[in-house]
mmCIF file of N, CA and C in Angstrom:
data_model
loop_
_atom_site.group_PDB
_atom_site.id
_atom_site.type_symbol
_atom_site.label_atom_id
_atom_site.label_comp_id
_atom_site.label_asym_id
_atom_site.label_seq_id
_atom_site.Cartn_x
_atom_site.Cartn_y
_atom_site.Cartn_z
ATOM 1 N N GLN A 17 7.401 -6.791 13.090
ATOM 2 C CA GLN A 17 7.001 -8.173 12.917
ATOM 3 C C GLN A 17 5.506 -8.250 12.628
ATOM 4 N N VAL A 18 5.123 -9.186 11.778
ATOM 5 C CA VAL A 18 3.729 -9.386 11.411
ATOM 6 C C VAL A 18 3.192 -10.594 12.162
ATOM 7 N N GLN A 19 2.032 -10.426 12.766
ATOM 8 C CA GLN A 19 1.346 -11.559 13.396
ATOM 9 C C GLN A 19 0.300 -12.098 12.413
ATOM 10 N N LEU A 20 0.285 -13.391 12.257
ATOM 11 C CA LEU A 20 -0.605 -14.033 11.296
ATOM 12 C C LEU A 20 -1.400 -15.122 11.998
ATOM 13 N N VAL A 21 -2.708 -15.130 11.780
ATOM 14 C CA VAL A 21 -3.572 -16.128 12.399
ATOM 15 C C VAL A 21 -4.435 -16.764 11.318
ATOM 16 N N GLU A 22 -4.255 -18.071 11.131
ATOM 17 C CA GLU A 22 -5.032 -18.796 10.136
ATOM 18 C C GLU A 22 -6.292 -19.383 10.765
ATOM 19 N N SER A 23 -7.300 -19.567 9.938
ATOM 20 C CA SER A 23 -8.518 -20.243 10.364
ATOM 21 C C SER A 23 -9.194 -20.838 9.140
ATOM 22 N N GLY A 24 -10.176 -21.692 9.386
ATOM 23 C CA GLY A 24 -10.978 -22.219 8.289
ATOM 24 C C GLY A 24 -10.665 -23.641 7.870
ATOM 25 N N GLY A 25 -9.683 -24.253 8.494
ATOM 26 C CA GLY A 25 -9.381 -25.629 8.141
ATOM 27 C C GLY A 25 -10.477 -26.576 8.588
ATOM 28 N N GLY A 26 -10.396 -27.824 8.155
ATOM 29 C CA GLY A 26 -11.384 -28.818 8.532
ATOM 30 C C GLY A 26 -11.248 -30.071 7.706
ATOM 31 N N SER A 27 -12.276 -30.900 7.766
ATOM 32 C CA SER A 27 -12.297 -32.170 7.040
ATOM 33 C C SER A 27 -13.411 -32.154 6.007
ATOM 34 N N VAL A 28 -13.071 -32.546 4.780
ATOM 35 C CA VAL A 28 -14.059 -32.603 3.707
ATOM 36 C C VAL A 28 -13.805 -33.847 2.870
ATOM 37 N N GLN A 29 -14.782 -34.205 2.093
ATOM 38 C CA GLN A 29 -14.612 -35.298 1.144
ATOM 39 C C GLN A 29 -14.027 -34.753 -0.150
ATOM 40 N N ALA A 30 -13.423 -35.651 -0.895
ATOM 41 C CA ALA A 30 -12.853 -35.264 -2.186
ATOM 42 C C ALA A 30 -13.916 -34.599 -3.048
ATOM 43 N N GLY A 31 -13.512 -33.537 -3.712
ATOM 44 C CA GLY A 31 -14.435 -32.755 -4.520
ATOM 45 C C GLY A 31 -15.054 -31.593 -3.782
ATOM 46 N N GLY A 32 -14.880 -31.564 -2.474
ATOM 47 C CA GLY A 32 -15.462 -30.497 -1.674
ATOM 48 C C GLY A 32 -14.621 -29.238 -1.678
ATOM 49 N N SER A 33 -15.064 -28.251 -0.891
ATOM 50 C CA SER A 33 -14.410 -26.953 -0.842
ATOM 51 C C SER A 33 -14.191 -26.507 0.596
ATOM 52 N N LEU A 34 -13.176 -25.688 0.774
ATOM 53 C CA LEU A 34 -12.905 -25.022 2.043
ATOM 54 C C LEU A 34 -12.351 -23.643 1.727
ATOM 55 N N ARG A 35 -12.545 -22.714 2.652
ATOM 56 C CA ARG A 35 -11.922 -21.398 2.529
ATOM 57 C C ARG A 35 -11.108 -21.126 3.781
ATOM 58 N N LEU A 36 -9.834 -20.924 3.584
ATOM 59 C CA LEU A 36 -8.935 -20.574 4.670
ATOM 60 C C LEU A 36 -8.792 -19.063 4.739
ATOM 61 N N SER A 37 -8.628 -18.569 5.965
ATOM 62 C CA SER A 37 -8.403 -17.143 6.179
ATOM 63 C C SER A 37 -7.088 -16.946 6.912
ATOM 64 N N CYS A 38 -6.464 -15.819 6.641
ATOM 65 C CA CYS A 38 -5.234 -15.448 7.338
ATOM 66 C C CYS A 38 -5.341 -13.973 7.696
ATOM 67 N N ALA A 39 -5.501 -13.707 8.990
ATOM 68 C CA ALA A 39 -5.609 -12.339 9.473
ATOM 69 C C ALA A 39 -4.234 -11.829 9.863
ATOM 70 N N ALA A 40 -3.848 -10.689 9.291
ATOM 71 C CA ALA A 40 -2.531 -10.111 9.538
ATOM 72 C C ALA A 40 -2.645 -8.877 10.422
ATOM 73 N N SER A 41 -1.725 -8.736 11.366
ATOM 74 C CA SER A 41 -1.684 -7.561 12.222
ATOM 75 C C SER A 41 -0.234 -7.245 12.548
ATOM 76 N N GLY A 42 -0.034 -6.079 13.157
ATOM 77 C CA GLY A 42 1.318 -5.693 13.516
ATOM 78 C C GLY A 42 1.968 -4.837 12.445
ATOM 79 N N ASN A 43 3.263 -4.663 12.571
ATOM 80 C CA ASN A 43 4.021 -3.805 11.677
ATOM 81 C C ASN A 43 4.461 -4.585 10.448
ATOM 82 N N ARG A 44 3.745 -4.381 9.348
ATOM 83 C CA ARG A 44 4.065 -5.137 8.143
ATOM 84 C C ARG A 44 5.331 -4.622 7.478
ATOM 85 N N GLY A 45 5.640 -3.332 7.641
ATOM 86 C CA GLY A 45 6.833 -2.788 6.999
ATOM 87 C C GLY A 45 6.767 -2.999 5.494
ATOM 88 N N THR A 46 7.788 -3.622 4.941
ATOM 89 C CA THR A 46 7.828 -3.877 3.500
ATOM 90 C C THR A 46 7.463 -5.320 3.164
ATOM 91 N N ARG A 47 6.923 -6.011 4.119
ATOM 92 C CA ARG A 47 6.504 -7.400 3.873
ATOM 93 C C ARG A 47 5.157 -7.382 3.156
ATOM 94 N N ASN A 48 5.177 -7.105 1.893
ATOM 95 C CA ASN A 48 3.962 -6.913 1.118
ATOM 96 C C ASN A 48 3.552 -8.132 0.315
ATOM 97 N N CYS A 49 4.012 -9.273 0.727
ATOM 98 C CA CYS A 49 3.619 -10.508 0.055
ATOM 99 C C CYS A 49 3.057 -11.461 1.103
ATOM 100 N N MET A 50 1.892 -12.010 0.819
ATOM 101 C CA MET A 50 1.318 -13.037 1.683
ATOM 102 C C MET A 50 1.246 -14.335 0.887
ATOM 103 N N ALA A 51 1.789 -15.361 1.468
ATOM 104 C CA ALA A 51 1.814 -16.658 0.788
ATOM 105 C C ALA A 51 1.193 -17.728 1.666
ATOM 106 N N TRP A 52 0.747 -18.759 1.013
ATOM 107 C CA TRP A 52 0.279 -19.963 1.706
ATOM 108 C C TRP A 52 1.216 -21.107 1.346
ATOM 109 N N PHE A 53 1.570 -21.845 2.386
ATOM 110 C CA PHE A 53 2.374 -23.041 2.232
ATOM 111 C C PHE A 53 1.600 -24.200 2.859
ATOM 112 N N ARG A 54 2.003 -25.397 2.546
ATOM 113 C CA ARG A 54 1.395 -26.560 3.180
ATOM 114 C C ARG A 54 2.448 -27.623 3.433
ATOM 115 N N GLN A 55 2.204 -28.404 4.467
ATOM 116 C CA GLN A 55 3.153 -29.450 4.834
ATOM 117 C C GLN A 55 2.384 -30.689 5.267
ATOM 118 N N ALA A 56 2.587 -31.767 4.529
ATOM 119 C CA ALA A 56 1.990 -33.053 4.870
ATOM 120 C C ALA A 56 2.966 -33.797 5.780
ATOM 121 N N PRO A 57 2.481 -34.746 6.575
ATOM 122 C CA PRO A 57 3.372 -35.495 7.475
ATOM 123 C C PRO A 57 4.514 -36.159 6.715
ATOM 124 N N GLY A 58 5.714 -35.939 7.202
ATOM 125 C CA GLY A 58 6.880 -36.550 6.592
ATOM 126 C C GLY A 58 7.365 -35.894 5.322
ATOM 127 N N LYS A 59 6.759 -34.778 4.948
ATOM 128 C CA LYS A 59 7.139 -34.102 3.708
ATOM 129 C C LYS A 59 7.601 -32.677 3.997
ATOM 130 N N GLU A 60 8.224 -32.076 2.992
ATOM 131 C CA GLU A 60 8.689 -30.707 3.133
ATOM 132 C C GLU A 60 7.519 -29.728 3.028
ATOM 133 N N ARG A 61 7.748 -28.525 3.533
ATOM 134 C CA ARG A 61 6.757 -27.472 3.411
ATOM 135 C C ARG A 61 6.868 -26.867 2.007
ATOM 136 N N ASP A 62 5.772 -26.864 1.281
ATOM 137 C CA ASP A 62 5.766 -26.409 -0.105
ATOM 138 C C ASP A 62 4.856 -25.205 -0.288
ATOM 139 N N GLY A 63 5.233 -24.325 -1.206
ATOM 140 C CA GLY A 63 4.435 -23.150 -1.509
ATOM 141 C C GLY A 63 3.208 -23.506 -2.320
ATOM 142 N N VAL A 64 2.102 -22.846 -2.010
ATOM 143 C CA VAL A 64 0.837 -23.096 -2.692
ATOM 144 C C VAL A 64 0.433 -21.897 -3.550
ATOM 145 N N ALA A 65 0.456 -20.710 -2.946
ATOM 146 C CA ALA A 65 0.036 -19.510 -3.661
ATOM 147 C C ALA A 65 0.583 -18.285 -2.939
ATOM 148 N N VAL A 66 0.736 -17.200 -3.676
ATOM 149 C CA VAL A 66 1.247 -15.957 -3.096
ATOM 150 C C VAL A 66 0.554 -14.779 -3.764
ATOM 151 N N VAL A 67 0.304 -13.728 -2.956
ATOM 152 C CA VAL A 67 -0.383 -12.542 -3.448
ATOM 153 C C VAL A 67 0.327 -11.296 -2.960
ATOM 154 N N TRP A 68 0.318 -10.275 -3.813
ATOM 155 C CA TRP A 68 0.858 -8.959 -3.447
ATOM 156 C C TRP A 68 -0.197 -8.235 -2.620
ATOM 157 N N THR A 69 0.203 -7.729 -1.442
ATOM 158 C CA THR A 69 -0.743 -7.086 -0.538
ATOM 159 C C THR A 69 -0.496 -5.589 -0.395
ATOM 160 N N GLY A 70 0.378 -5.045 -1.225
ATOM 161 C CA GLY A 70 0.753 -3.649 -1.084
ATOM 162 C C GLY A 70 -0.166 -2.661 -1.758
ATOM 163 N N GLY A 71 -1.301 -3.093 -2.280
ATOM 164 C CA GLY A 71 -2.235 -2.187 -2.919
ATOM 165 C C GLY A 71 -1.792 -1.811 -4.321
ATOM 166 N N GLY A 72 -2.485 -0.805 -4.913
ATOM 167 C CA GLY A 72 -2.119 -0.336 -6.241
ATOM 168 C C GLY A 72 -2.811 -1.050 -7.363
ATOM 169 N N GLY A 73 -4.073 -1.405 -7.162
ATOM 170 C CA GLY A 73 -4.821 -2.034 -8.244
ATOM 171 C C GLY A 73 -4.941 -3.528 -8.036
ATOM 172 N N LYS A 74 -5.276 -4.223 -9.112
ATOM 173 C CA LYS A 74 -5.469 -5.669 -9.011
ATOM 174 C C LYS A 74 -4.162 -6.354 -8.661
ATOM 175 N N PRO A 75 -4.143 -7.083 -7.561
ATOM 176 C CA PRO A 75 -2.883 -7.685 -7.111
ATOM 177 C C PRO A 75 -2.469 -8.874 -7.962
ATOM 178 N N ASP A 76 -1.168 -9.041 -8.089
ATOM 179 C CA ASP A 76 -0.632 -10.212 -8.770
ATOM 180 C C ASP A 76 -0.739 -11.420 -7.857
ATOM 181 N N VAL A 77 -1.159 -12.529 -8.410
ATOM 182 C CA VAL A 77 -1.274 -13.776 -7.660
ATOM 183 C C VAL A 77 -0.580 -14.874 -8.465
ATOM 184 N N SER A 78 0.173 -15.698 -7.775
ATOM 185 C CA SER A 78 0.826 -16.832 -8.422
ATOM 186 C C SER A 78 0.463 -18.105 -7.676
ATOM 187 N N TYR A 79 0.383 -19.199 -8.423
ATOM 188 C CA TYR A 79 -0.009 -20.481 -7.849
ATOM 189 C C TYR A 79 0.987 -21.562 -8.230
ATOM 190 N N ASP A 80 1.136 -22.514 -7.325
ATOM 191 C CA ASP A 80 1.837 -23.727 -7.692
ATOM 192 C C ASP A 80 0.949 -24.481 -8.676
ATOM 193 N N ARG A 81 1.575 -25.199 -9.605
ATOM 194 C CA ARG A 81 0.780 -25.853 -10.642
ATOM 195 C C ARG A 81 -0.113 -26.959 -10.089
ATOM 196 N N SER A 82 0.200 -27.451 -8.903
ATOM 197 C CA SER A 82 -0.611 -28.518 -8.314
ATOM 198 C C SER A 82 -1.989 -28.022 -7.879
ATOM 199 N N VAL A 83 -2.143 -26.691 -7.735
ATOM 200 C CA VAL A 83 -3.415 -26.137 -7.278
ATOM 201 C C VAL A 83 -4.017 -25.158 -8.273
ATOM 202 N N SER A 84 -3.274 -24.824 -9.303
ATOM 203 C CA SER A 84 -3.754 -23.859 -10.284
ATOM 204 C C SER A 84 -5.065 -24.340 -10.903
ATOM 205 N N GLY A 85 -6.045 -23.437 -10.938
ATOM 206 C CA GLY A 85 -7.359 -23.776 -11.467
ATOM 207 C C GLY A 85 -8.320 -24.286 -10.421
ATOM 208 N N ARG A 86 -7.810 -24.641 -9.242
ATOM 209 C CA ARG A 86 -8.675 -25.134 -8.164
ATOM 210 C C ARG A 86 -8.687 -24.191 -6.963
ATOM 211 N N PHE A 87 -7.567 -23.553 -6.691
ATOM 212 C CA PHE A 87 -7.435 -22.646 -5.558
ATOM 213 C C PHE A 87 -7.428 -21.199 -6.051
ATOM 214 N N THR A 88 -8.006 -20.311 -5.237
ATOM 215 C CA THR A 88 -8.000 -18.885 -5.542
ATOM 216 C C THR A 88 -7.579 -18.124 -4.298
ATOM 217 N N LEU A 89 -6.539 -17.319 -4.452
ATOM 218 C CA LEU A 89 -6.034 -16.520 -3.331
ATOM 219 C C LEU A 89 -6.421 -15.061 -3.552
ATOM 220 N N SER A 90 -6.958 -14.448 -2.510
ATOM 221 C CA SER A 90 -7.308 -13.037 -2.579
ATOM 222 C C SER A 90 -6.897 -12.360 -1.282
ATOM 223 N N TYR A 91 -6.882 -11.019 -1.322
ATOM 224 C CA TYR A 91 -6.492 -10.265 -0.136
ATOM 225 C C TYR A 91 -7.375 -9.046 0.014
ATOM 226 N N ASP A 92 -7.942 -8.905 1.216
ATOM 227 C CA ASP A 92 -8.779 -7.769 1.556
ATOM 228 C C ASP A 92 -7.919 -6.730 2.254
ATOM 229 N N ASN A 93 -7.536 -5.699 1.517
ATOM 230 C CA ASN A 93 -6.661 -4.671 2.090
ATOM 231 C C ASN A 93 -7.340 -3.857 3.188
ATOM 232 N N SER A 94 -8.641 -3.765 3.153
ATOM 233 C CA SER A 94 -9.344 -2.983 4.170
ATOM 234 C C SER A 94 -9.244 -3.625 5.544
ATOM 235 N N ASN A 95 -9.272 -4.955 5.541
ATOM 236 C CA ASN A 95 -9.274 -5.688 6.810
ATOM 237 C C ASN A 95 -7.999 -6.482 7.054
ATOM 238 N N ASN A 96 -7.066 -6.421 6.102
ATOM 239 C CA ASN A 96 -5.799 -7.133 6.227
ATOM 240 C C ASN A 96 -6.006 -8.642 6.429
ATOM 241 N N VAL A 97 -6.864 -9.204 5.599
ATOM 242 C CA VAL A 97 -7.136 -10.637 5.670
ATOM 243 C C VAL A 97 -6.941 -11.262 4.293
ATOM 244 N N GLY A 98 -6.222 -12.355 4.264
ATOM 245 C CA GLY A 98 -6.063 -13.108 3.034
ATOM 246 C C GLY A 98 -6.978 -14.318 3.052
ATOM 247 N N TYR A 99 -7.506 -14.664 1.867
ATOM 248 C CA TYR A 99 -8.424 -15.790 1.752
ATOM 249 C C TYR A 99 -7.912 -16.766 0.702
ATOM 250 N N LEU A 100 -7.876 -18.033 1.073
ATOM 251 C CA LEU A 100 -7.504 -19.078 0.130
ATOM 252 C C LEU A 100 -8.737 -19.958 -0.083
ATOM 253 N N GLN A 101 -9.403 -19.751 -1.200
ATOM 254 C CA GLN A 101 -10.563 -20.558 -1.558
ATOM 255 C C GLN A 101 -10.072 -21.820 -2.259
ATOM 256 N N MET A 102 -10.426 -22.956 -1.709
ATOM 257 C CA MET A 102 -9.950 -24.233 -2.233
ATOM 258 C C MET A 102 -11.146 -25.048 -2.719
ATOM 259 N N ASN A 103 -11.194 -25.287 -4.012
ATOM 260 C CA ASN A 103 -12.282 -26.051 -4.612
ATOM 261 C C ASN A 103 -11.768 -27.367 -5.187
ATOM 262 N N ASN A 104 -12.691 -28.291 -5.423
ATOM 263 C CA ASN A 104 -12.333 -29.587 -5.995
ATOM 264 C C ASN A 104 -11.146 -30.194 -5.248
ATOM 265 N N LEU A 105 -11.262 -30.245 -3.947
ATOM 266 C CA LEU A 105 -10.167 -30.748 -3.117
ATOM 267 C C LEU A 105 -9.919 -32.230 -3.368
ATOM 268 N N LYS A 106 -8.653 -32.597 -3.263
ATOM 269 C CA LYS A 106 -8.206 -33.968 -3.490
ATOM 270 C C LYS A 106 -7.538 -34.496 -2.230
ATOM 271 N N PRO A 107 -7.504 -35.800 -2.045
ATOM 272 C CA PRO A 107 -6.819 -36.339 -0.850
ATOM 273 C C PRO A 107 -5.377 -35.868 -0.735
ATOM 274 N N GLU A 108 -4.716 -35.652 -1.843
ATOM 275 C CA GLU A 108 -3.319 -35.190 -1.790
ATOM 276 C C GLU A 108 -3.188 -33.741 -1.335
ATOM 277 N N ASP A 109 -4.310 -33.038 -1.172
ATOM 278 C CA ASP A 109 -4.277 -31.691 -0.605
ATOM 279 C C ASP A 109 -4.229 -31.718 0.920
ATOM 280 N N THR A 110 -4.369 -32.897 1.502
ATOM 281 C CA THR A 110 -4.331 -33.024 2.955
ATOM 282 C C THR A 110 -2.981 -32.572 3.494
ATOM 283 N N ALA A 111 -3.012 -31.615 4.416
ATOM 284 C CA ALA A 111 -1.776 -31.053 4.966
ATOM 285 C C ALA A 111 -2.123 -30.021 6.027
ATOM 286 N N GLN A 112 -1.099 -29.584 6.740
ATOM 287 C CA GLN A 112 -1.198 -28.403 7.588
ATOM 288 C C GLN A 112 -0.901 -27.208 6.680
ATOM 289 N N TYR A 113 -1.776 -26.225 6.693
ATOM 290 C CA TYR A 113 -1.621 -25.056 5.844
ATOM 291 C C TYR A 113 -1.179 -23.860 6.690
ATOM 292 N N TYR A 114 -0.163 -23.152 6.184
ATOM 293 C CA TYR A 114 0.397 -22.007 6.886
ATOM 294 C C TYR A 114 0.363 -20.779 5.981
ATOM 295 N N CYS A 115 0.082 -19.625 6.563
ATOM 296 C CA CYS A 115 0.296 -18.407 5.805
ATOM 297 C C CYS A 115 1.563 -17.730 6.320
ATOM 298 N N ALA A 116 2.158 -16.933 5.451
ATOM 299 C CA ALA A 116 3.431 -16.308 5.756
ATOM 300 C C ALA A 116 3.507 -14.946 5.091
ATOM 301 N N ALA A 117 4.303 -14.057 5.678
ATOM 302 C CA ALA A 117 4.509 -12.719 5.127
ATOM 303 C C ALA A 117 5.977 -12.534 4.786
ATOM 304 N N GLY A 118 6.225 -11.900 3.645
ATOM 305 C CA GLY A 118 7.595 -11.677 3.228
ATOM 306 C C GLY A 118 7.710 -10.492 2.300
ATOM 307 N N ARG A 119 8.935 -10.187 1.891
ATOM 308 C CA ARG A 119 9.200 -9.019 1.056
ATOM 309 C C ARG A 119 9.218 -9.334 -0.427
ATOM 310 N N VAL A 120 9.411 -10.582 -0.761
ATOM 311 C CA VAL A 120 9.486 -10.983 -2.163
ATOM 312 C C VAL A 120 8.374 -11.975 -2.437
ATOM 313 N N CYS A 121 7.567 -11.707 -3.455
ATOM 314 C CA CYS A 121 6.427 -12.570 -3.756
ATOM 315 C C CYS A 121 6.894 -13.794 -4.540
ATOM 316 N N THR A 122 7.200 -14.815 -3.802
ATOM 317 C CA THR A 122 7.718 -16.039 -4.356
ATOM 318 C C THR A 122 7.169 -17.204 -3.557
ATOM 319 N N LEU A 123 7.320 -18.410 -4.064
ATOM 320 C CA LEU A 123 6.925 -19.596 -3.319
ATOM 321 C C LEU A 123 8.140 -20.291 -2.700
ATOM 322 N N ARG A 124 9.235 -19.537 -2.612
ATOM 323 C CA ARG A 124 10.430 -20.057 -1.940
ATOM 324 C C ARG A 124 10.273 -19.919 -0.435
ATOM 325 N N LEU A 125 10.429 -20.983 0.250
ATOM 326 C CA LEU A 125 10.247 -21.038 1.702
ATOM 327 C C LEU A 125 11.146 -20.045 2.430
ATOM 328 N N ASP A 126 12.386 -19.923 1.979
ATOM 329 C CA ASP A 126 13.366 -19.136 2.730
ATOM 330 C C ASP A 126 13.189 -17.628 2.574
ATOM 331 N N GLU A 127 12.224 -17.198 1.767
ATOM 332 C CA GLU A 127 11.968 -15.765 1.617
ATOM 333 C C GLU A 127 11.011 -15.234 2.679
ATOM 334 N N TYR A 128 10.474 -16.091 3.519
ATOM 335 C CA TYR A 128 9.432 -15.681 4.453
ATOM 336 C C TYR A 128 9.935 -15.713 5.889
ATOM 337 N N THR A 129 9.635 -14.625 6.594
ATOM 338 C CA THR A 129 10.152 -14.462 7.944
ATOM 339 C C THR A 129 9.079 -14.551 9.021
ATOM 340 N N ASP A 130 7.839 -14.343 8.644
ATOM 341 C CA ASP A 130 6.761 -14.346 9.634
ATOM 342 C C ASP A 130 5.731 -15.403 9.241
ATOM 343 N N TRP A 131 5.348 -16.213 10.222
ATOM 344 C CA TRP A 131 4.489 -17.365 9.953
ATOM 345 C C TRP A 131 3.336 -17.446 10.944
ATOM 346 N N GLY A 132 2.212 -17.976 10.474
ATOM 347 C CA GLY A 132 1.127 -18.294 11.373
ATOM 348 C C GLY A 132 1.326 -19.672 11.978
ATOM 349 N N GLN A 133 0.371 -20.065 12.814
ATOM 350 C CA GLN A 133 0.510 -21.330 13.533
ATOM 351 C C GLN A 133 0.015 -22.522 12.719
ATOM 352 N N GLY A 134 -0.712 -22.245 11.644
ATOM 353 C CA GLY A 134 -1.172 -23.303 10.762
ATOM 354 C C GLY A 134 -2.592 -23.749 11.054
ATOM 355 N N THR A 135 -3.224 -24.322 10.046
ATOM 356 C CA THR A 135 -4.560 -24.885 10.185
ATOM 357 C C THR A 135 -4.613 -26.175 9.354
ATOM 358 N N GLN A 136 -5.243 -27.193 9.905
ATOM 359 C CA GLN A 136 -5.226 -28.508 9.272
ATOM 360 C C GLN A 136 -6.360 -28.651 8.253
ATOM 361 N N VAL A 137 -6.002 -29.186 7.108
ATOM 362 C CA VAL A 137 -6.975 -29.531 6.073
ATOM 363 C C VAL A 137 -6.864 -31.029 5.805
ATOM 364 N N THR A 138 -7.976 -31.733 5.915
ATOM 365 C CA THR A 138 -7.993 -33.176 5.672
ATOM 366 C C THR A 138 -9.056 -33.480 4.624
ATOM 367 N N VAL A 139 -8.627 -34.155 3.564
ATOM 368 C CA VAL A 139 -9.535 -34.504 2.468
ATOM 369 C C VAL A 139 -9.602 -36.015 2.356
ATOM 370 N N SER A 140 -10.773 -36.564 2.504
ATOM 371 C CA SER A 140 -10.952 -38.015 2.437
ATOM 372 C C SER A 140 -11.494 -38.418 1.072
ATOM 373 N N SER A 141 -11.134 -39.624 0.665
ATOM 374 C CA SER A 141 -11.548 -40.108 -0.663
ATOM 375 C C SER A 141 -12.890 -40.809 -0.600
#
């Protein structure tokens, strides 16, 4: 099982930036994909971005189109930490953000078995 701890959430005004971190520990096994999801009150949990963490050169990263061009996901293999850099934030980005580990690099919720506790991001207009 992989333990995941998110940090870096907070409150910003529209147009601002935040960087979320997700520290991974434990037995990753073949769970070589780290993804970020977000869930706003009363809404479903949606995928934001996913990165391959298994090494072997420049990792593949995929983004939901709602954040493409504004968010950047990276992974530090030396320290087992994923970073979600969020720029030009919008009020609709307000949500609880979760990182997750899984075996298939997808933004499908049901592919992920290990989850962090989440960190809140609030963007005011």
